[in-house]
Coordinates of C-alpha atoms and ligand atoms in Angstrom, one line a residue:
X1 CA 9.0 39.2 -6.2
X2 CA 9.3 35.2 -5.3
X3 CA 12.9 34.1 -5.7
X4 CA 11.8 31.2 -7.3
X5 CA 14.6 28.2 -7.7
X6 CA 12.8 24.9 -8.8
X7 CA 14.2 22.2 -8.9
X8 CA 11.1 19.5 -9.0
X9 CA 10.0 20.6 -12.3
X10 CA 13.5 19.8 -13.6
X11 CA 12.9 16.4 -13.4
X12 CA 11.7 14.4 -16.0
X13 CA 8.1 15.0 -17.5
X14 CA 7.1 11.8 -16.3
X15 CA 7.3 13.0 -12.5
X16 CA 4.2 15.3 -12.6
X17 CA 1.9 17.5 -15.1
X18 CA 2.2 21.2 -15.6
X19 CA -0.5 22.6 -14.9
X20 CA -1.9 26.4 -14.2
X21 CA -4.6 27.4 -11.5
X22 CA -7.4 28.4 -12.8
X23 CA -8.9 31.5 -11.7
X24 CA -11.6 31.9 -8.9
X25 CA -14.3 34.9 -9.5
X26 CA -14.4 36.9 -6.0
X27 CA -10.6 35.9 -4.5
X28 CA -11.1 38.1 -0.4
X29 CA -7.6 37.0 1.6
X30 CA -8.6 35.2 5.1
X31 CA -4.9 35.4 6.4
X32 CA -1.6 36.2 5.1
X33 CA 1.4 34.3 7.1
X34 CA 3.8 37.6 7.2
X35 CA 6.4 36.2 9.4
X36 CA 6.9 33.3 7.3
X37 CA 6.5 35.2 3.8
X38 CA 9.5 37.2 5.5
X39 CA 11.4 33.7 6.4
X40 CA 10.8 32.7 2.7
X41 CA 12.1 36.3 1.4
X42 CA 9.1 36.9 -0.2
X43 CA 8.6 40.7 -1.4
X44 CA 4.8 41.1 -0.5
X45 CA 3.0 43.7 0.9
X46 CA 1.2 42.8 3.6
X47 CA -1.2 46.1 3.4
X48 CA -2.3 45.3 -0.2
X49 CA -4.9 42.1 0.4
X50 CA -6.4 42.2 -2.7
X51 CA -3.2 41.8 -4.6
X52 CA -2.2 39.2 -1.8
X53 CA -5.2 38.1 -2.5
X54 CA -5.5 37.3 -6.3
X55 CA -1.7 35.6 -5.8
X56 CA -2.4 33.3 -3.0
X57 CA -6.3 32.5 -5.1
X58 CA -3.8 31.5 -8.0
X59 CA -5.3 34.2 -10.3
X60 CA -2.3 36.1 -10.7
X61 CA 0.7 33.6 -10.9
X62 CA 4.3 35.2 -10.0
X63 CA 6.6 35.2 -11.9
X64 CA 9.2 32.4 -12.4
X65 CA 6.5 29.9 -11.2
X66 CA 6.6 27.0 -13.0
X67 CA 2.7 25.5 -11.9
X68 CA 2.6 21.5 -11.7
X69 CA 1.2 18.2 -9.9
X70 CA 2.8 15.9 -8.6
X71 CA 3.0 12.8 -9.2
X72 CA 2.5 9.6 -6.6
X73 CA 0.4 6.3 -5.7
X74 CA 0.0 4.8 -2.2
X75 CA -1.8 2.7 -0.1
X76 CA -5.2 4.2 1.0
X77 CA -6.1 2.0 4.1
X78 CA -4.0 -0.8 3.1
X79 CA -5.1 -0.9 -0.2
X80 CA -2.6 0.1 -3.4
X81 CA -3.7 2.9 -5.5
X82 CA -1.3 2.8 -8.5
X83 CA -1.9 6.5 -9.2
X84 CA -3.0 9.2 -6.9
X85 CA -1.1 12.1 -7.7
X86 CA -1.7 15.9 -6.3
X87 CA -5.3 16.2 -7.5
X88 CA -6.6 19.4 -6.0
X89 CA -2.3 20.4 -5.7
X90 CA -0.4 22.4 -7.2
X91 CA 3.1 23.6 -6.6
X92 CA 3.9 27.3 -7.4
X93 CA 7.3 26.4 -7.1
X94 CA 10.5 26.4 -4.7
X95 CA 12.5 29.2 -3.2
X96 CA 15.3 29.1 -0.4
X97 CA 14.3 30.4 2.8
X98 CA 16.9 32.2 5.5
X99 CA 18.4 29.5 6.9
X100 CA 19.3 28.4 3.4
X101 CA 16.5 25.3 3.4
X102 CA 14.1 25.3 -0.1
X103 CA 11.1 25.0 0.6
X104 CA 8.0 24.3 -1.4
X105 CA 4.6 26.9 -2.0
X106 CA 1.7 25.2 -2.9
X107 CA -1.9 25.8 -3.6
X108 CA -4.5 23.4 -2.4
X109 CA -7.9 24.0 -4.3
X110 CA -6.9 26.1 -6.9
X111 CA -8.6 23.7 -9.2
X112 CA -8.0 20.5 -11.7
X113 CA -5.1 18.8 -12.6
X114 CA -4.7 15.8 -14.6
X115 CA -4.5 13.8 -11.5
X116 CA -8.1 15.0 -10.2
X117 CA -10.3 12.3 -11.9
X118 CA -13.7 12.6 -9.9
X119 CA -12.1 15.6 -7.4
X120 CA -12.8 19.4 -8.3
X121 CA -9.6 20.0 -7.6
X122 CA -11.1 22.3 -5.0
X123 CA -11.3 23.1 -1.6
X124 CA -13.9 23.8 1.2
X125 CA -13.5 26.3 3.8
X126 CA -13.5 24.1 7.1
X127 CA -10.8 22.0 6.2
X128 CA -8.8 25.5 5.0
X129 CA -9.1 26.6 8.1
X130 CA -8.4 23.4 9.8
X131 CA -5.0 22.8 8.0
X132 CA -4.2 26.5 9.0
X133 CA -4.9 25.9 12.6
X134 CA -2.9 23.0 12.9
X135 CA 0.1 23.9 11.0
X136 CA 1.0 26.8 12.8
X137 CA -0.2 25.2 16.0
X138 CA 2.6 22.5 15.0
X139 CA 4.7 24.9 13.9
X140 CA 4.9 26.6 18.1
X141 CA 4.8 23.2 19.7
X142 CA 8.2 23.2 17.4
X143 CA 6.8 19.3 16.3
X144 CA 8.1 19.1 12.2
X145 CA 5.1 19.8 9.6
X146 CA 4.1 21.4 6.4
X147 CA 3.0 25.1 7.5
X148 CA 0.4 27.8 6.7
X149 CA 1.5 31.0 3.9
X150 CA -2.2 32.1 2.9
X151 CA -5.9 31.1 3.4
X152 CA -8.4 33.1 0.4
X153 CA -12.0 33.0 0.1
X154 CA -12.6 31.8 -3.4
X155 CA -15.9 33.5 -4.0
X156 CA -17.3 30.7 -4.8
X157 CA -19.2 27.6 -3.5
X158 CA -17.9 24.1 -3.5
X159 CA -20.7 20.9 -3.5
X160 CA -19.8 18.7 -0.8
X161 CA -23.0 16.9 0.9
X162 CA -24.2 20.6 0.2
X163 CA -23.0 23.6 -1.2
X164 CA -19.8 25.4 1.0
X165 CA -17.5 28.4 0.6
X166 CA -14.5 27.8 -0.9
X167 CA -11.1 28.4 -0.1
X168 CA -7.9 28.1 -1.2
X169 CA -5.1 27.1 1.1
X170 CA -0.8 28.1 0.1
X171 CA 1.3 25.2 1.9
X172 CA 4.8 25.6 2.5
X173 CA 6.8 22.2 2.8
X174 CA 10.7 20.6 2.9
X175 CA 8.9 19.1 0.0
X176 CA 5.9 17.4 -1.0
X177 CA 7.7 14.1 -1.8
X178 CA 5.9 10.9 -0.1
X179 CA 6.5 7.2 0.4
X180 CA 4.0 7.2 -2.3
X181 CA 6.5 9.1 -4.3
X182 CA 8.4 6.3 -4.7
X183 CA 5.3 3.8 -4.7
X184 CA 4.5 5.3 -7.7
X185 CA 7.9 4.7 -9.9
X186 CA 8.1 1.4 -8.5
X187 CA 4.6 0.3 -9.5
X188 CA 5.5 0.7 -12.8
X189 CA 9.0 -1.3 -12.6
X190 CA 10.6 2.1 -13.2
X191 CA 14.3 2.4 -11.9
X192 CA 15.4 5.0 -13.3
X193 CA 13.0 7.1 -11.9
X194 CA 13.2 5.7 -8.7
X195 CA 16.9 6.2 -8.3
X196 CA 16.2 9.9 -9.8
X197 CA 13.9 10.4 -7.4
X198 CA 16.3 8.4 -4.4
X199 CA 19.4 11.2 -5.9
X200 CA 16.8 14.5 -6.1
X201 CA 15.7 13.4 -2.1
X202 CA 19.2 13.0 -0.8
X203 CA 20.1 16.3 -2.1
X204 CA 17.6 18.4 -0.8
X205 CA 16.8 16.7 2.1
X206 CA 20.0 14.7 3.3
X207 CA 23.4 15.9 1.6
X208 CA 25.3 14.6 4.4
X209 CA 24.1 11.3 3.3
X210 CA 26.9 11.2 -0.1
X211 CA 29.5 10.6 2.4
X212 CA 27.6 6.9 3.8
X213 CA 28.9 4.1 2.0
X214 CA 25.4 3.4 1.5
X215 CA 23.5 6.4 0.7
X216 CA 20.4 4.7 -0.1
X217 CA 20.5 2.4 2.9
X218 CA 21.4 5.3 5.1
X219 CA 18.2 7.3 3.3
X220 CA 16.2 4.4 4.3
X221 CA 17.1 4.8 7.5
X222 CA 17.5 8.4 8.4
X223 CA 13.5 8.4 6.7
X224 CA 12.7 5.5 9.4
X225 CA 14.1 7.8 12.1
X226 CA 12.4 10.9 11.4
X227 CA 9.4 9.1 11.3
X228 CA 9.3 7.0 14.5
X229 CA 10.6 10.5 16.3
X230 CA 7.5 12.4 14.3
X231 CA 5.0 9.3 15.7
X232 CA 6.9 9.4 18.9
X233 CA 5.9 13.4 19.6
X234 CA 2.7 13.1 18.2
X235 CA 1.6 10.6 20.4
X236 CA 3.7 13.0 22.9
X237 CA 0.4 15.5 22.6
X238 CA -2.5 13.2 22.0
X239 CA -2.2 13.8 18.9
X240 CA -3.9 11.7 16.3
X241 CA -3.4 12.0 12.5
X242 CA -6.4 9.8 10.8
X243 CA -5.2 9.3 7.5
X244 CA -1.7 7.9 7.8
X245 CA -1.9 6.5 3.8
X246 CA 1.7 5.9 2.5
X247 CA 0.4 9.3 0.2
X248 CA 0.0 11.0 3.2
X249 CA 4.1 9.9 4.7
X250 CA 6.6 12.7 3.8
X251 CA 10.4 11.7 3.3
X252 CA 11.1 15.1 4.8
X253 CA 9.5 13.6 8.1
X254 CA 7.2 16.8 8.7
X255 CA 3.9 16.3 9.5
X256 CA 1.2 16.5 6.6
X257 CA -1.8 16.2 5.8
X258 CA -4.8 17.2 8.2
X259 CA -8.1 16.0 7.1
X260 CA -9.7 14.5 9.5
X261 CA -7.2 14.8 12.6
X262 CA -7.6 15.3 16.2
X263 CA -6.5 15.7 19.6
X264 CA -7.4 13.2 22.5
X265 CA -9.7 14.7 24.7
X266 CA -9.7 11.7 27.6
X267 CA -7.5 9.6 27.2
X268 CA -7.9 6.4 25.1
X269 CA -5.4 4.4 23.6
X270 CA -7.4 3.2 20.6
X271 CA -9.7 6.2 20.0
X272 CA -10.1 7.0 16.2
X273 CA -11.7 10.0 15.1
X274 CA -12.4 9.7 11.5
X275 CA -15.4 9.1 10.2
X276 CA -14.0 6.7 7.6
X277 CA -11.5 5.1 9.7
X278 CA -14.1 2.0 10.7
X279 CA -11.8 -0.6 11.4
X280 CA -9.8 1.8 13.5
X281 CA -6.4 1.1 11.5
X282 CA -5.1 4.7 12.5
X283 CA -6.1 4.7 15.8
X284 CA -4.4 6.6 18.2
X285 CA -1.6 3.8 19.4
X286 CA -1.5 2.3 16.6
X287 CA 0.5 5.3 14.3
X288 CA 4.1 3.5 15.3
X289 CA 3.2 0.1 13.8
X290 CA 1.8 2.0 10.8
X291 CA 4.4 4.5 10.7
X292 CA 6.7 1.3 10.3
X293 CA 4.7 -0.8 8.2
X294 CA 4.5 2.5 5.6
X295 CA 8.4 2.4 5.9
X296 CA 8.3 -1.3 5.0
X297 CA 6.3 0.1 1.7
X298 CA 9.2 2.6 1.7
X299 CA 11.9 -0.5 2.0
X300 CA 10.2 -1.9 -1.3
X301 CA 10.5 0.2 -3.5
X302 CA 14.6 0.9 -2.7
X303 CA 15.5 -2.5 -2.6
X304 CA 16.9 -2.7 -5.9
X305 CA 19.3 0.4 -4.7
X306 CA 19.9 -1.5 -1.4
X307 CA 21.8 -4.4 -3.4
X308 CA 22.4 -6.4 -6.5
X309 CA 21.7 -10.0 -4.8
X310 CA 18.0 -9.3 -3.5
X311 CA 18.4 -11.6 -0.7
X312 CA 20.7 -9.6 0.6
X313 CA 18.7 -6.1 -0.1
X314 CA 16.0 -7.8 2.2
X315 CA 18.3 -8.5 5.1
X316 CA 19.5 -4.9 5.1
X317 CA 15.9 -3.3 4.9
X318 CA 14.7 -5.6 7.4
X319 CA 17.6 -4.7 9.8
X320 CA 15.7 -1.1 9.3
X321 CA 12.6 -1.7 9.5
X322 CA 13.5 -4.2 12.9
X323 CA 15.1 -0.5 14.1
X324 CA 12.1 1.4 13.6
X325 CA 10.4 0.4 17.2
X326 CA 13.1 0.8 18.8
X327 CA 13.4 4.3 17.8
X328 CA 10.0 5.0 18.4
X329 CA 10.1 3.5 21.9
X330 CA 13.4 5.0 22.5
X331 CA 12.1 8.7 21.3
X332 CA 8.3 7.5 23.3
X333 CA 10.0 7.4 26.5
X334 CA 11.7 10.2 26.6
X335 CA 9.3 12.3 25.5
X336 CA 7.1 10.8 28.6
X337 CA 9.8 11.2 30.8
X338 CA 10.3 15.1 30.0
X339 CA 6.2 15.5 30.3
X340 CA 6.4 14.2 33.8
X341 CA 9.6 16.3 34.6
X342 CA 12.4 13.7 35.1
X343 CA 15.8 14.4 33.8
X344 CA 17.2 10.7 34.7
X345 CA 16.7 7.7 33.0
X346 CA 15.7 4.8 35.3
X347 CA 14.5 1.3 34.3
X348 CA 11.2 1.9 36.5
X349 CA 10.1 5.1 34.3
X350 CA 8.2 3.4 31.5
X351 CA 5.9 1.3 34.3
X352 CA 5.7 4.8 35.8
X353 CA 4.1 6.2 32.9
X354 CA 2.4 3.4 31.7
X355 CA 0.3 2.9 34.9
X356 CA -0.8 6.8 35.0
X357 CA -1.9 6.3 31.2
X358 CA -3.7 3.2 32.1
X359 CA -5.1 5.5 35.4
X360 CA -5.9 8.0 32.9
X361 CA -7.6 5.4 30.7
X362 CA -9.7 3.7 33.3
X363 CA -10.7 7.6 35.0
X364 CA -11.6 9.2 31.1
X365 CA -9.1 12.1 32.1
X366 CA -8.2 14.8 29.8
X367 CA -4.6 14.1 28.1
X368 CA -3.7 17.9 27.7
X369 CA -5.0 19.3 31.3
X370 CA -4.1 16.1 33.2
X371 CA -0.3 16.9 32.3
X372 CA -0.2 20.5 32.5
X373 CA -2.0 19.9 35.7
X374 CA 1.1 17.6 37.1
X375 CA 3.0 20.3 35.5
X376 CA 1.4 23.3 38.6
X377 CA 1.9 20.4 41.0
X378 CA 5.7 20.0 40.4
X379 CA 5.5 23.7 40.6
X380 CA 4.0 24.4 43.5
X381 CA 5.7 24.4 47.0
X382 CA 6.1 21.8 49.8
X383 CA 3.8 22.7 51.8
X384 CA 1.2 23.4 49.3
X385 CA 1.4 20.0 47.5
X386 CA -1.6 18.0 49.1
X387 CA -4.0 20.6 48.4
X388 CA -3.0 21.6 45.1
X389 CA -3.0 17.7 44.6
X390 CA -6.6 17.5 45.6
X391 CA -7.3 20.3 43.2
X392 CA -5.6 19.2 40.8
X393 CA -6.8 15.4 40.2
X394 CA -11.4 16.1 40.9
X395 CA -13.5 14.7 38.8
X396 CA -12.5 15.6 34.9
X397 CA -8.7 14.8 35.5
X398 CA -8.0 12.0 37.2
X399 CA -10.5 10.3 39.6
X400 CA -8.7 10.9 43.3
X401 CA -9.0 7.2 44.4
X402 CA -6.1 6.7 41.0
X403 CA -4.1 9.6 41.6
X404 CA -4.2 8.2 45.4
X405 CA -1.9 5.6 44.5
X406 CA 0.4 7.7 42.0
X407 CA 1.2 10.7 43.2
X408 CA 3.0 9.5 45.6
X409 CA 5.6 7.1 43.5
X410 CA 5.8 10.0 41.2
X411 CA 7.4 12.2 44.2
X412 CA 9.7 9.6 44.8
X413 CA 10.8 9.4 41.7
X414 CA 11.2 13.4 41.8
X415 CA 13.1 13.2 45.1
X416 CA 15.7 11.2 43.1
X417 CA 16.7 13.7 40.5
X418 CA 19.9 15.7 41.6
X419 CA 19.2 19.0 43.5
X420 CA 19.8 21.3 40.8
X421 CA 16.9 19.8 37.9
X422 CA 14.4 21.8 37.5
X423 CA 11.1 19.2 37.0
X424 CA 8.5 21.9 36.9
X425 CA 10.2 24.1 33.8
X426 CA 11.6 21.1 31.7
X427 CA 7.4 20.0 32.7
X428 CA 6.2 23.3 31.2
X429 CA 8.3 23.1 28.2
X430 CA 6.3 20.7 26.6
X431 CA 3.8 20.2 28.4
X432 CA 1.2 22.4 26.5
X433 CA -1.5 24.3 28.3
X434 CA -3.1 25.0 24.3
X435 CA -3.8 22.8 22.0
X436 CA -6.3 23.2 19.2
X437 CA -8.7 21.3 20.5
X438 CA -11.6 19.3 18.5
X439 CA -14.5 21.6 19.7
X440 CA -12.8 24.9 19.1
X441 CA -12.2 23.8 15.3
X442 CA -15.4 23.1 15.1
X443 CA -16.5 26.9 16.7
X444 CA -13.9 28.5 14.5
X445 CA -15.4 27.1 11.4
X446 CA -19.2 27.3 12.3
X447 CA -18.5 31.3 12.9
X448 CA -16.3 31.8 9.5
X449 CA -19.0 29.4 7.4
X450 CA -21.1 32.7 8.8
X451 CA -18.7 35.3 7.4
X452 CA -17.6 35.8 11.5
X453 CA -13.1 35.6 11.5
X454 CA -12.5 36.8 15.3
X455 CA -12.8 33.5 16.6
X456 CA -10.5 32.3 13.5
X457 CA -7.9 35.0 14.9
X458 CA -8.4 34.5 18.3
X459 CA -7.8 31.1 18.3
X460 CA -4.4 31.3 15.9
X461 CA -3.4 33.7 18.9
X462 CA -4.1 31.6 21.3
X463 CA -2.1 28.5 20.1
X464 CA 1.4 30.6 19.2
X465 CA 2.4 30.1 22.5
X466 CA 0.8 27.2 23.6
X467 CA 3.5 26.6 26.5
X468 CA 3.2 30.0 28.6
X469 CA 0.5 30.9 31.1
X470 CA -1.9 33.9 29.3
X471 CA -4.9 34.0 31.5
X472 CA -6.7 35.8 28.7
X473 CA -6.5 32.3 26.9
X474 CA -7.4 30.2 29.9
X475 CA -11.1 29.8 28.0
X476 CA -8.7 27.9 25.6
X477 CA -7.4 25.1 27.7
X478 CA -11.0 24.1 28.8
X479 CA -12.1 20.3 28.2
X480 CA -15.3 20.5 26.1
X481 CA -18.2 19.8 27.9
X482 CA -20.2 17.0 26.6
X483 CA -22.2 18.7 24.7
X484 CA -19.1 20.8 22.9
X485 CA -17.1 17.3 22.3
X486 CA -16.5 16.0 18.8
X487 CA -17.1 12.6 18.2
X488 CA -16.2 12.4 14.5
X489 CA -14.4 13.8 12.0
X490 CA -14.5 14.2 8.3
X491 CA -12.1 14.2 5.5
X492 CA -13.9 17.3 3.8
X493 CA -12.1 17.3 0.9
Ligands
AMP1 P1 -5.8 13.2 0.3 O1 -7.1 13.1 1.2 O2 -5.1 15.0 0.4 O3 -4.8 12.0 1.0 O4 -6.0 13.2 -0.6 C1 -6.5 10.9 -1.6 C2 -5.8 11.7 -3.1 O5 -7.4 12.5 -3.7 C3 -5.2 12.7 -3.7 O6 -4.5 12.3 -4.5 C4 -5.5 14.2 -3.7 O7 -5.7 14.6 -4.7 C5 -7.1 13.8 -4.2 N1 -8.1 14.5 -4.0 C6 -8.5 14.9 -2.4 N2 -9.6 15.7 -2.5 C7 -9.7 15.8 -3.8 C8 -10.6 17.2 -4.6 N3 -11.2 18.3 -4.3 N4 -10.1 17.3 -6.1 C9 -9.2 16.6 -6.5 N5 -8.6 15.9 -6.0 C10 -8.5 15.1 -4.6
MG2 MG1 -2.5 13.5 1.3

């Protein structure tokens, strides 16, 4: 039924703990991602919802599964915790998808594991729906992230501040190896395990690096580059991860663990939503700096593999760390050039972008709407331009005084593009009309808690084509009214 081919289970015992999901009393299918299941060659009947519910609740184990919890450590808000591990996640196994990519299939909330410590190993309905929505939104936006295969109600309450409906989420990932997985073994001075893990991830994610003269250094460089590129993508859509702990940073370069994550409404570079991020460590604009910090932690783990001479190893690692900032910057400016419809590279572009962002900040402009309005503006005929501009930058987007100064500079810059360059099409392909806005997710969760899953379904439909202009989903473009605004988000584990 699942063409399992489990490689992580083959790694030595100290990499994981064997553990079985604990059956729940009343599994009910919330959602099954049929397209993804096909892509994974899973032989499942989408109409047999009882069976799907039983499988994705962990009540029925598909043949060939070798369920395990992965061991990992991590820096949480800068403090090192030598043992975290999958406390509420159980890896069923791996399948190779139709494109030949090996993918983990993991249940989240299927019961306690040896790593659960104080936690119950369960998940609440709200966070499960949030993860489902964000994962699939990212897929549609084209940003690397783990995927959602299924969500199931457990039929049992979980106890958070109060009893809430329990649920199980099925996550698909290129792998669940994290920076924290390396840290787990580094903390135990287990050089052999670090080498095994490094070889494992090179084999699994970056086999081309085997040809490099220094494969482990190339691995560090590759992970660094992937993360720099990923974080630039996050910034380009106003995404704030919220908990960029080293255990929440993948080696594959996929976004993972959407706990208190949120999207900017009005632009503010120092915006923080997470209730537990009191110092603003993981604020919007701090994300590249934190990415680099996390890569430095990975580099520390890999030092013994980089060079027998410690000084030389440190020098090599530092070269990689130095490159992170430059790589991020080049991805960031490339992303924002596209957001402004620019194909050519001019030295003044960064300033043009920065001045827009500053004006947006001062004017409390909605991040997503502003770029989409600029897109409409680029598409408007010459004669309509002034009119459209005014309409676009009325209160709530960007104050007219700001727009009046900035727009002519942007227009002058667009004129320097080659005649055939289609700025509007480029902009429409990168500036989403619809993102998973925080208040929409909250509405979905509130309705689902009352037993109504229609808003969840509809939001997923709206997010399936985030760059399209589809009139029937217009309401999903809108910024929240003041009373709808989400100001604080919670881990909600
Ligand atoms: P996260 O917030 O997902 O990054 O998780 C941080 C650590 O807490 C990981 O080791 C998780 O496995 C663990 N954890 C989070 N929620 C639970 C839970 N409900 N039960 C057991 N462990 C948990
Ligand atoms: Mg985590």
